[in-house]
mmCIF file of C-alpha atoms in Angstrom:
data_model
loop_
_atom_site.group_PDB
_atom_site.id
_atom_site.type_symbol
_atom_site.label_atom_id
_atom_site.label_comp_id
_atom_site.label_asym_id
_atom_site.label_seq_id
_atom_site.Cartn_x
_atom_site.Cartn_y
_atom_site.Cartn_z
ATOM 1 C CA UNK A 175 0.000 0.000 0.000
ATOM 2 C CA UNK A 176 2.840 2.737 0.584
ATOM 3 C CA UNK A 177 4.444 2.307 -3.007
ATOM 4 C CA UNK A 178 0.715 3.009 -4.242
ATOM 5 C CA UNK A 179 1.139 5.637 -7.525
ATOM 6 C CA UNK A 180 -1.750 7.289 -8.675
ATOM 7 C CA UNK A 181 -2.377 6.361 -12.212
ATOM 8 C CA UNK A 182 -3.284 9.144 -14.563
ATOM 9 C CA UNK A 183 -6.836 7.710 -15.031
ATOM 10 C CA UNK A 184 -7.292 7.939 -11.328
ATOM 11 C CA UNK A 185 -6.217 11.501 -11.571
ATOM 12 C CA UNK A 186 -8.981 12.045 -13.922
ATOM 13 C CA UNK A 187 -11.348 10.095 -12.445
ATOM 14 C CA UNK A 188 -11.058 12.525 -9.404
ATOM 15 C CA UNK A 189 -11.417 15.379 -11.165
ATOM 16 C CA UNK A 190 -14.663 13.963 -12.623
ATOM 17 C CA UNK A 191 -15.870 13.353 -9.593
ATOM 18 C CA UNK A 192 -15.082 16.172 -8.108
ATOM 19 C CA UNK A 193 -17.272 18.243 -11.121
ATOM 20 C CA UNK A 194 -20.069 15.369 -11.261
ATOM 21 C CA UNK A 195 -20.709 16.038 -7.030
ATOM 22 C CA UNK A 196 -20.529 19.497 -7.711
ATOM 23 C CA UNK A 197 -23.386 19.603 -10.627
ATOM 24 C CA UNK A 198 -25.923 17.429 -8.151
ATOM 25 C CA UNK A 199 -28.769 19.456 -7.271
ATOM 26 C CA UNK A 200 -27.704 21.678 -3.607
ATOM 27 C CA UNK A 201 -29.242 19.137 -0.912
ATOM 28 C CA UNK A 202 -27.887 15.723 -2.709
ATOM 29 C CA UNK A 203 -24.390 17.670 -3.046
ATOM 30 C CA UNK A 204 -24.912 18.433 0.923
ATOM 31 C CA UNK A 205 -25.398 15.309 2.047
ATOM 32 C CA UNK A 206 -22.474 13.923 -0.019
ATOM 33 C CA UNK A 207 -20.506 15.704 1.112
ATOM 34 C CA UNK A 208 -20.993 15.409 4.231
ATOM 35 C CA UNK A 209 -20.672 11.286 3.870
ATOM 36 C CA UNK A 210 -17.546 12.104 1.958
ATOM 37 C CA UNK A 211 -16.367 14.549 4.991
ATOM 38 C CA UNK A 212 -17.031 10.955 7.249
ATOM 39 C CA UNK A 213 -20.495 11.976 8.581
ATOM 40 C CA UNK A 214 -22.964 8.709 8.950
ATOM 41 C CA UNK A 215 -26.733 8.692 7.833
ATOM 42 C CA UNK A 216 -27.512 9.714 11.534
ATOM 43 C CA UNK A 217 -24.854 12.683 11.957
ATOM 44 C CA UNK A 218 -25.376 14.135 8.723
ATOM 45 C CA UNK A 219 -28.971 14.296 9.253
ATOM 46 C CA UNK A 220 -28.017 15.946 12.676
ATOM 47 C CA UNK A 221 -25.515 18.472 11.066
ATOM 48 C CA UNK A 222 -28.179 19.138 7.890
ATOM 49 C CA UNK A 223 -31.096 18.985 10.209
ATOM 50 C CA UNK A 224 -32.661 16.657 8.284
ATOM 51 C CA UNK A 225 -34.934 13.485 8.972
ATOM 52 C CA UNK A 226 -32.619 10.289 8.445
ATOM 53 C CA UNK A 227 -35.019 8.615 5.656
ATOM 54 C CA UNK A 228 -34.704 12.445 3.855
ATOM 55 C CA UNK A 229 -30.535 11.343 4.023
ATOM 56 C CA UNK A 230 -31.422 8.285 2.784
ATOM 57 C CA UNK A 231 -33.285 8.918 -0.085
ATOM 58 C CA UNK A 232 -30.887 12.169 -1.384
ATOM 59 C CA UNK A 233 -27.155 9.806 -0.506
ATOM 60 C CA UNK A 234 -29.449 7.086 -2.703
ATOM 61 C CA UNK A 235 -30.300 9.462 -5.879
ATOM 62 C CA UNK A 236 -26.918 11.469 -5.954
ATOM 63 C CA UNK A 237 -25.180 7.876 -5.692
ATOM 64 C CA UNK A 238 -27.339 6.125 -8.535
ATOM 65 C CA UNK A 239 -26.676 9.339 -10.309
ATOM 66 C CA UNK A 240 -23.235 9.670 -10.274
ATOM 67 C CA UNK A 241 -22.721 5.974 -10.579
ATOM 68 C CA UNK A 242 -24.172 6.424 -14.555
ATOM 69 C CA UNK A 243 -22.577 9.360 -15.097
ATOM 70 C CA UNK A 244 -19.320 7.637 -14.346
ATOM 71 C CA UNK A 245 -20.095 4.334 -15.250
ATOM 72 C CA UNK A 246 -17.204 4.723 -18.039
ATOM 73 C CA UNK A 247 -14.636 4.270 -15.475
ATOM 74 C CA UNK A 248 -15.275 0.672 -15.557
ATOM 75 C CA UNK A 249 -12.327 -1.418 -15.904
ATOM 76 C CA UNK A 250 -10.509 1.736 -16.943
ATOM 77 C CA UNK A 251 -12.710 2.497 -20.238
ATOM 78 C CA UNK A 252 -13.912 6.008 -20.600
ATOM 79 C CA UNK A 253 -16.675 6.736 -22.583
#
């Protein structure tokens, strides 16, 4: 694990992701980021003041979102 080297592709793939998180609508980018930052479902709802299932269902849609818009990523092949 400590001689890991970033390929290039993961370099882009993090920048992608970086721009596909930031075009999600504002409260699926919130809570995102706030899993990202190492919040759970139950602290980000605290932080957000937001009901848990309302977490739920926004971490679901900006997931199954972003998992399409990336989906070219697998196995390395970019659409």
């Amino acid at each position: 694990f400590g001689s890991f080297v970033p390929q290039e592709s993961d370099r882009t793939l993090t920048i992608d992701l970086r721009e596909k998180v930031a075009e999600l609508p504002d409260d699926e980018r919130r809570v995102v980021l706030a899993i990202m930052a190492g919040h759970t479902v139950v602290t980000a709802a605290e932080a957000l003041g937001m009901k848990r299932a309302e977490v739920k269902r926004l971490r679901d849609r900006a997931y199954s979102g972003l998992r399409d818009s990336l989906s070219g990523y697998v196995e390395g092949v970019r659409d």
